PDB file of N, CA, C and O in Angstrom:
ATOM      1  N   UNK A  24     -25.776 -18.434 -25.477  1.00  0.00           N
ATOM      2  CA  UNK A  24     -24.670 -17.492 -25.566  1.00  0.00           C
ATOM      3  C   UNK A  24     -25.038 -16.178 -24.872  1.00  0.00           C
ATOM      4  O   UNK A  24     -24.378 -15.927 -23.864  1.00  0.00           O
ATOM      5  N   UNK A  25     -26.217 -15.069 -25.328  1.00  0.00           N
ATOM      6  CA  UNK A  25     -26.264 -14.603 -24.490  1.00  0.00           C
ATOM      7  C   UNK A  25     -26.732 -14.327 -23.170  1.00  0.00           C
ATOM      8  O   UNK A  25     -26.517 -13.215 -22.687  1.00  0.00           O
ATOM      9  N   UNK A  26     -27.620 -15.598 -22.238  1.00  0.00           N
ATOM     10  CA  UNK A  26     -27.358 -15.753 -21.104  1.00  0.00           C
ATOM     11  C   UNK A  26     -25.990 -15.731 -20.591  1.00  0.00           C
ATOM     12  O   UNK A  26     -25.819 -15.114 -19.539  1.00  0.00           O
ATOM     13  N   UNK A  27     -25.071 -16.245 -21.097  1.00  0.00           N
ATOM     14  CA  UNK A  27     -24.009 -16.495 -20.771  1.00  0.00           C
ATOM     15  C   UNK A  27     -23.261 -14.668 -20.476  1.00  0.00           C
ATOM     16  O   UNK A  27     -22.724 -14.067 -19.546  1.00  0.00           O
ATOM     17  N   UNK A  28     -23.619 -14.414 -21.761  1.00  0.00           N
ATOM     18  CA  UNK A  28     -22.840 -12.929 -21.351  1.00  0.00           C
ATOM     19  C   UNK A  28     -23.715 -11.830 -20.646  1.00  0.00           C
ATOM     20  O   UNK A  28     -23.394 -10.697 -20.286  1.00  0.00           O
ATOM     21  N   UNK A  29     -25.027 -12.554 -20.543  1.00  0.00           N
ATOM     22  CA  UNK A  29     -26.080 -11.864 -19.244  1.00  0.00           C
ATOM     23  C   UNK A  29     -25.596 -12.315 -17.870  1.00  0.00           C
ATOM     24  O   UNK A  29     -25.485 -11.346 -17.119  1.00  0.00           O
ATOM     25  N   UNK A  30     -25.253 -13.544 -17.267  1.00  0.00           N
ATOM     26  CA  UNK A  30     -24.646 -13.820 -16.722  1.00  0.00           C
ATOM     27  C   UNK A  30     -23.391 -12.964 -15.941  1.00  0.00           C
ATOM     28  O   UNK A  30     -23.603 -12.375 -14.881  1.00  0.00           O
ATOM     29  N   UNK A  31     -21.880 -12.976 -16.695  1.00  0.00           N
ATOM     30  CA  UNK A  31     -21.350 -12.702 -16.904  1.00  0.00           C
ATOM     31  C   UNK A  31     -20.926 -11.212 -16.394  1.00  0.00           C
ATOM     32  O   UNK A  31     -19.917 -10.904 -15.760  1.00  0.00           O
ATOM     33  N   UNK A  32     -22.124 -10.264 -16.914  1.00  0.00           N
ATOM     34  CA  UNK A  32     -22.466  -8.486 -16.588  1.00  0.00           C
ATOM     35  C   UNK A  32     -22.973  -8.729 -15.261  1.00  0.00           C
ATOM     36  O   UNK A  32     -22.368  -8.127 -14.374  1.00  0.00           O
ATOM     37  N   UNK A  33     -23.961  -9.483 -14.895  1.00  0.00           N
ATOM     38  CA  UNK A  33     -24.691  -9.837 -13.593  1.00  0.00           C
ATOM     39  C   UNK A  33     -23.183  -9.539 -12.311  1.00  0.00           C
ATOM     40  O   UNK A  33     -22.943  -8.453 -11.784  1.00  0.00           O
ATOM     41  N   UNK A  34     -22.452 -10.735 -12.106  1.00  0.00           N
ATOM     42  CA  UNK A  34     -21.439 -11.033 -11.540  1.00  0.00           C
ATOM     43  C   UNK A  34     -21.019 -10.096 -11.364  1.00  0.00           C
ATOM     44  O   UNK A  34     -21.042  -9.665 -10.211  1.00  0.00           O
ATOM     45  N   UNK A  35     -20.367  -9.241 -12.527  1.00  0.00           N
ATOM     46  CA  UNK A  35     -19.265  -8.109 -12.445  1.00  0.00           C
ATOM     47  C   UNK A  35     -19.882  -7.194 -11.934  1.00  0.00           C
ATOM     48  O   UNK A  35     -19.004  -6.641 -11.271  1.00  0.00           O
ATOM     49  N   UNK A  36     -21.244  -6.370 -11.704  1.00  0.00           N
ATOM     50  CA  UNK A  36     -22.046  -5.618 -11.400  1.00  0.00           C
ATOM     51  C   UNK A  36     -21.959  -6.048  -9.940  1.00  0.00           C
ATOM     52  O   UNK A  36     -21.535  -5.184  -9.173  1.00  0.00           O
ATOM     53  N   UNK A  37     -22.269  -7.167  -9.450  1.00  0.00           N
ATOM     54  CA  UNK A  37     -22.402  -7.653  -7.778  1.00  0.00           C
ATOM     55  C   UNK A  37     -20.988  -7.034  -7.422  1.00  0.00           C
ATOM     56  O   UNK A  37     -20.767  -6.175  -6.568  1.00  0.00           O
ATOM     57  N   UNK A  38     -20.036  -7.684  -8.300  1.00  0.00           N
ATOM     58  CA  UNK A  38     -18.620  -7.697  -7.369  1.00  0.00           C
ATOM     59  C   UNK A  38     -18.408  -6.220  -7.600  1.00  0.00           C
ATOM     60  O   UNK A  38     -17.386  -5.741  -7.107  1.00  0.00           O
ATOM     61  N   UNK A  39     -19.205  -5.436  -8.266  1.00  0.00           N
ATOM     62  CA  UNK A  39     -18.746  -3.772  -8.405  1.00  0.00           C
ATOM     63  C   UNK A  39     -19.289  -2.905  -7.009  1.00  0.00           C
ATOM     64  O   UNK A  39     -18.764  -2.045  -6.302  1.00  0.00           O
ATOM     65  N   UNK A  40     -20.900  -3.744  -7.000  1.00  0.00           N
ATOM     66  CA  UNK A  40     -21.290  -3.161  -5.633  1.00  0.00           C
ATOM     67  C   UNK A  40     -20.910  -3.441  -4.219  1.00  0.00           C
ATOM     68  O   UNK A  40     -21.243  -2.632  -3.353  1.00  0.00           O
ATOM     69  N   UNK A  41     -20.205  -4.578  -3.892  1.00  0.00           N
ATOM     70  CA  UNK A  41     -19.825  -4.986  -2.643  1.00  0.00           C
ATOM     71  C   UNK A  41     -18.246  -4.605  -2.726  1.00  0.00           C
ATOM     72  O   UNK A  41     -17.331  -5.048  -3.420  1.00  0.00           O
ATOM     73  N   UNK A  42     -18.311  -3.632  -1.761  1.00  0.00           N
ATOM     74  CA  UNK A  42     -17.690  -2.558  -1.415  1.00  0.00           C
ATOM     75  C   UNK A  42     -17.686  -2.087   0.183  1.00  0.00           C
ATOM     76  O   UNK A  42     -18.440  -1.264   0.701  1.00  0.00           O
ATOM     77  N   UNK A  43     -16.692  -2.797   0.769  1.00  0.00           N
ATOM     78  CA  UNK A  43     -16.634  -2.657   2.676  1.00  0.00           C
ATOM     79  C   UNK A  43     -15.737  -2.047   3.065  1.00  0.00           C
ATOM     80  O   UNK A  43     -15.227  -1.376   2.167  1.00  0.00           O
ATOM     81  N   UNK A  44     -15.098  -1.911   4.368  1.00  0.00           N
ATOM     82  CA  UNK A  44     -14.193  -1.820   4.950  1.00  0.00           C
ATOM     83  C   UNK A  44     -13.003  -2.882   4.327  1.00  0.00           C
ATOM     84  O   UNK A  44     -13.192  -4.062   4.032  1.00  0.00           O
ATOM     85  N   UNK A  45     -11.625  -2.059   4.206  1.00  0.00           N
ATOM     86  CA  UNK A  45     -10.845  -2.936   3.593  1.00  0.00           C
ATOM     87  C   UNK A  45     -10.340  -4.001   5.163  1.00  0.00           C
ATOM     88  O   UNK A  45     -10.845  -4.095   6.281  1.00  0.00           O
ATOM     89  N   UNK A  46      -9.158  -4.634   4.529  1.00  0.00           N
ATOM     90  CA  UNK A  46      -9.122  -5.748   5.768  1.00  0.00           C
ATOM     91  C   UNK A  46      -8.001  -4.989   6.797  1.00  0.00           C
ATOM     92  O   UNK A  46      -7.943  -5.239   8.001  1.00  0.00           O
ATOM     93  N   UNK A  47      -7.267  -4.178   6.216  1.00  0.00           N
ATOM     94  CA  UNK A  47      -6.177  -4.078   7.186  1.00  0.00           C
ATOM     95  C   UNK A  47      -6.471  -2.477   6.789  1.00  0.00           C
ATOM     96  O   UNK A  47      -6.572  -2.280   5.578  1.00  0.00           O
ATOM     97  N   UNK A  48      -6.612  -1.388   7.600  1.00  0.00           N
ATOM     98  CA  UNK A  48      -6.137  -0.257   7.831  1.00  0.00           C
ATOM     99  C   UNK A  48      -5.233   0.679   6.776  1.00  0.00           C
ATOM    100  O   UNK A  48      -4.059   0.699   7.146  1.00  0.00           O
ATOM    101  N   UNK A  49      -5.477   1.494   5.507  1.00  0.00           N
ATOM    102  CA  UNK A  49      -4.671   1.919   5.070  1.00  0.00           C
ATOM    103  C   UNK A  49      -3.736   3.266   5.632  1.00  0.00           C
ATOM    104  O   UNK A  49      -2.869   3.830   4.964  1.00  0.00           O
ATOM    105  N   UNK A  50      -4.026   3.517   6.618  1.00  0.00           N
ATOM    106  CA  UNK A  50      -3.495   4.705   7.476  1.00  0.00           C
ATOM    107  C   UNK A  50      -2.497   3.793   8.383  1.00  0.00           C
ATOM    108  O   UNK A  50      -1.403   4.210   8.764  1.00  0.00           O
ATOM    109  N   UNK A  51      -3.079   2.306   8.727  1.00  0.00           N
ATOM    110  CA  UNK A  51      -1.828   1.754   9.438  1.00  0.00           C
ATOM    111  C   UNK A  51      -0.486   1.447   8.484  1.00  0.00           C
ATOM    112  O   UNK A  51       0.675   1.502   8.889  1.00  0.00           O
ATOM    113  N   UNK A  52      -0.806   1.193   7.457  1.00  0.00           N
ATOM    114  CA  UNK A  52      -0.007   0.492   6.345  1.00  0.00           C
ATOM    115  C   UNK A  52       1.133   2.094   6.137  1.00  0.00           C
ATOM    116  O   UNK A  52       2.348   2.099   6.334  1.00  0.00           O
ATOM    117  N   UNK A  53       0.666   2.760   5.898  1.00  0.00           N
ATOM    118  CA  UNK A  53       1.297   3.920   5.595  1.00  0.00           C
ATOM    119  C   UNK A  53       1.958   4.570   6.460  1.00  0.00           C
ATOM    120  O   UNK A  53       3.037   5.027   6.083  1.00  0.00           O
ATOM    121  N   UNK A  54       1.426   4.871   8.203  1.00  0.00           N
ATOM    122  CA  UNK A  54       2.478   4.538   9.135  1.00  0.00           C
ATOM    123  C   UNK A  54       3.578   3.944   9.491  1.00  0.00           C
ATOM    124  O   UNK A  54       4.567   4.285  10.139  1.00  0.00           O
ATOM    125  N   UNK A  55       3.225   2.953   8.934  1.00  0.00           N
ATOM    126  CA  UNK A  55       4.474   1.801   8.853  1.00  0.00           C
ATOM    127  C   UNK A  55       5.615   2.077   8.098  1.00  0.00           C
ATOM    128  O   UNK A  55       6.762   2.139   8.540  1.00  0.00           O
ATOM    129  N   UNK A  56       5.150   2.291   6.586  1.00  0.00           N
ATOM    130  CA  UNK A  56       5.854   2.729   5.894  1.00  0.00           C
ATOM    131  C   UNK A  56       7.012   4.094   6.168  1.00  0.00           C
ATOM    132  O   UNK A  56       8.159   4.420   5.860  1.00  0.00           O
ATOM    133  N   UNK A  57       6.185   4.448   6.722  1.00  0.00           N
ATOM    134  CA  UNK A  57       6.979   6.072   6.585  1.00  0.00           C
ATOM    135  C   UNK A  57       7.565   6.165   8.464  1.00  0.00           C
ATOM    136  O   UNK A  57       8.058   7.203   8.907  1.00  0.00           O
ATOM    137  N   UNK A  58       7.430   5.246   9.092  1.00  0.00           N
ATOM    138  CA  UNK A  58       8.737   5.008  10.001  1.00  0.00           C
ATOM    139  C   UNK A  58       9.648   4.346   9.609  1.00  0.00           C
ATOM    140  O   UNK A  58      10.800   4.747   9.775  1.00  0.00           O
ATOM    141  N   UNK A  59       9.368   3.097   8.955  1.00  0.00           N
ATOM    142  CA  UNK A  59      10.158   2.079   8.324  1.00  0.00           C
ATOM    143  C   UNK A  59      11.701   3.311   7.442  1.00  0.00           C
ATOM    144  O   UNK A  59      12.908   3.353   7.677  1.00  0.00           O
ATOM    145  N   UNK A  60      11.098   3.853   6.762  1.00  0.00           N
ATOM    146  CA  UNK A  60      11.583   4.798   5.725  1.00  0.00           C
ATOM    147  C   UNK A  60      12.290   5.610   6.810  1.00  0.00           C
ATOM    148  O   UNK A  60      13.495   5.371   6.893  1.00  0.00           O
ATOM    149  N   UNK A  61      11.683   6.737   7.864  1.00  0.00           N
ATOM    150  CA  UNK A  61      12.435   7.474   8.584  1.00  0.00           C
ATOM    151  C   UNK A  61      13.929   6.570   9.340  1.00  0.00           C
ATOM    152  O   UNK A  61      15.148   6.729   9.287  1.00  0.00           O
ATOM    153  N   UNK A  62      13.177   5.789   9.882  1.00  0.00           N
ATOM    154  CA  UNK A  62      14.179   4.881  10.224  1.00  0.00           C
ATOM    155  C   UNK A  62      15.310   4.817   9.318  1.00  0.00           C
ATOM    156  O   UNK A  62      16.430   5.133   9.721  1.00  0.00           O
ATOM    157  N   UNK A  63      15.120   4.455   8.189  1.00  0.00           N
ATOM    158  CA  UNK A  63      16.587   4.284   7.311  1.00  0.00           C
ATOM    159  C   UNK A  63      17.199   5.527   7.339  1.00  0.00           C
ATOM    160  O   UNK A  63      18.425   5.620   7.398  1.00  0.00           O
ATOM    161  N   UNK A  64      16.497   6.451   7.304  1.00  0.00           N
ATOM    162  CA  UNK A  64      16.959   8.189   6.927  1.00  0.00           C
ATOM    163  C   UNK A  64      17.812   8.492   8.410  1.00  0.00           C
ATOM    164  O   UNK A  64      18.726   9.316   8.420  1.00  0.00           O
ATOM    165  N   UNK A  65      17.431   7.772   9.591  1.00  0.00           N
ATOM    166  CA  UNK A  65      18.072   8.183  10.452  1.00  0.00           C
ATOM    167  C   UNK A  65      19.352   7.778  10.632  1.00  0.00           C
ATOM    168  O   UNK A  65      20.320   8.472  10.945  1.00  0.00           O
ATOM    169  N   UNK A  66      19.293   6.450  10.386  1.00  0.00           N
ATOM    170  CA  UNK A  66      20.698   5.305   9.888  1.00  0.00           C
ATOM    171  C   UNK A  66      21.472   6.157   8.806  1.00  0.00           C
ATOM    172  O   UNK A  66      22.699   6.057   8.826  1.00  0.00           O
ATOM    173  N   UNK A  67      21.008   6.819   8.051  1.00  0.00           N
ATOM    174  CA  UNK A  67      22.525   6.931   6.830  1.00  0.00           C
ATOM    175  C   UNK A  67      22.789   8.313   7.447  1.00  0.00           C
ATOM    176  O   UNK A  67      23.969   8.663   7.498  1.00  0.00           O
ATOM    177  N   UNK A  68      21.909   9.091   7.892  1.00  0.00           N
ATOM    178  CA  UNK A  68      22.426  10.220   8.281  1.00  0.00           C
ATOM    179  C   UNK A  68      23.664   9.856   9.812  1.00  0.00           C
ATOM    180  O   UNK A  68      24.817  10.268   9.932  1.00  0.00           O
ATOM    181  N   UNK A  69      23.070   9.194  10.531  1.00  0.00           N
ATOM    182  CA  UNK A  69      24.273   9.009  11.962  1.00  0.00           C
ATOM    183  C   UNK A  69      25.156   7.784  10.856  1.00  0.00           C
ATOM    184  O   UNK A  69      25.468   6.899  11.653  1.00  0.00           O
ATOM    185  N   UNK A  70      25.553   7.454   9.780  1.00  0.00           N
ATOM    186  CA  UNK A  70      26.186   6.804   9.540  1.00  0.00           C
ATOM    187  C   UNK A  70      27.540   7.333   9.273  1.00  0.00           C
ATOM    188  O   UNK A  70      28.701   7.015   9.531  1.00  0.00           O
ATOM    189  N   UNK A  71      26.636   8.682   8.376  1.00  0.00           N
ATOM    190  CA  UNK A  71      27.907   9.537   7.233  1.00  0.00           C
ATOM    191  C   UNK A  71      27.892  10.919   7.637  1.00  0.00           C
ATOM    192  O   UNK A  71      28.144  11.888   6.920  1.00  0.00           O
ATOM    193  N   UNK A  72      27.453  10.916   9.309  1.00  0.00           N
ATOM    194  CA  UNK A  72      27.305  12.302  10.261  1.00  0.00           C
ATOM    195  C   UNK A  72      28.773  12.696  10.129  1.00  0.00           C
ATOM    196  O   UNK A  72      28.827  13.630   9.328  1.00  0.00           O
ATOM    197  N   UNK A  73      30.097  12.344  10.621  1.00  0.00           N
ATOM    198  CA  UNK A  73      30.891  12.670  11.002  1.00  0.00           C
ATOM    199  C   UNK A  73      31.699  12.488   9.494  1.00  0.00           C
ATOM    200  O   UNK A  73      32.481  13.407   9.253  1.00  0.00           O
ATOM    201  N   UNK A  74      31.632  11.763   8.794  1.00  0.00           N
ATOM    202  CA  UNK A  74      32.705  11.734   7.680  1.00  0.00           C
ATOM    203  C   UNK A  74      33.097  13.010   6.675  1.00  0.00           C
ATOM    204  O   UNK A  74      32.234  13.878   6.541  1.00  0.00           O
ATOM    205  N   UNK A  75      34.240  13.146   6.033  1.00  0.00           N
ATOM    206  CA  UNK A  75      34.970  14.411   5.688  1.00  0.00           C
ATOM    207  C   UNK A  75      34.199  13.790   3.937  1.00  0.00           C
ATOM    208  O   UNK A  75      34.014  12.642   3.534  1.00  0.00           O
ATOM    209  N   UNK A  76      33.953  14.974   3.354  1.00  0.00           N
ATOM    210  CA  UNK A  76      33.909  14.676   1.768  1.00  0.00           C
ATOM    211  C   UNK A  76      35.028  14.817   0.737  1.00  0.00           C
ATOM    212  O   UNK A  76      35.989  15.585   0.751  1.00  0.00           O
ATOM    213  N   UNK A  77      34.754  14.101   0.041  1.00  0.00           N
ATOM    214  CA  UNK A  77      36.262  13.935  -1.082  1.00  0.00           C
ATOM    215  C   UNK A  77      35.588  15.058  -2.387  1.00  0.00           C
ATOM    216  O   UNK A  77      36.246  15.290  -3.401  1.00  0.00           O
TER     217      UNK A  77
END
């Protein structure tokens, strides 16, 4: 039993220290995002540019 939960601490300790470069870019991901996003902002604004309010 407690090999098992010696074990156990072992593992979680490895997978705590291996720690790299992630796989994809978080500065690309977030670029993306926030054109993706401008993009829509540009769409509703030339959508409801010209319309009168009630």
């Amino acid at each position: 039993m407690l090999s098992q939960i010696s074990q156990a601490a072992l593992v979680v300790a490895r997978a705590a220290e291996e720690h790299g470069e992630p796989a994809v870019n978080p500065w690309l991901i977030g670029g993306g995002v926030l054109a993706f996003l401008m993009f829509l902002l540009v769409g509703l604004v030339w959508f409801g540019g010209g319309r009168e309010h009630s």
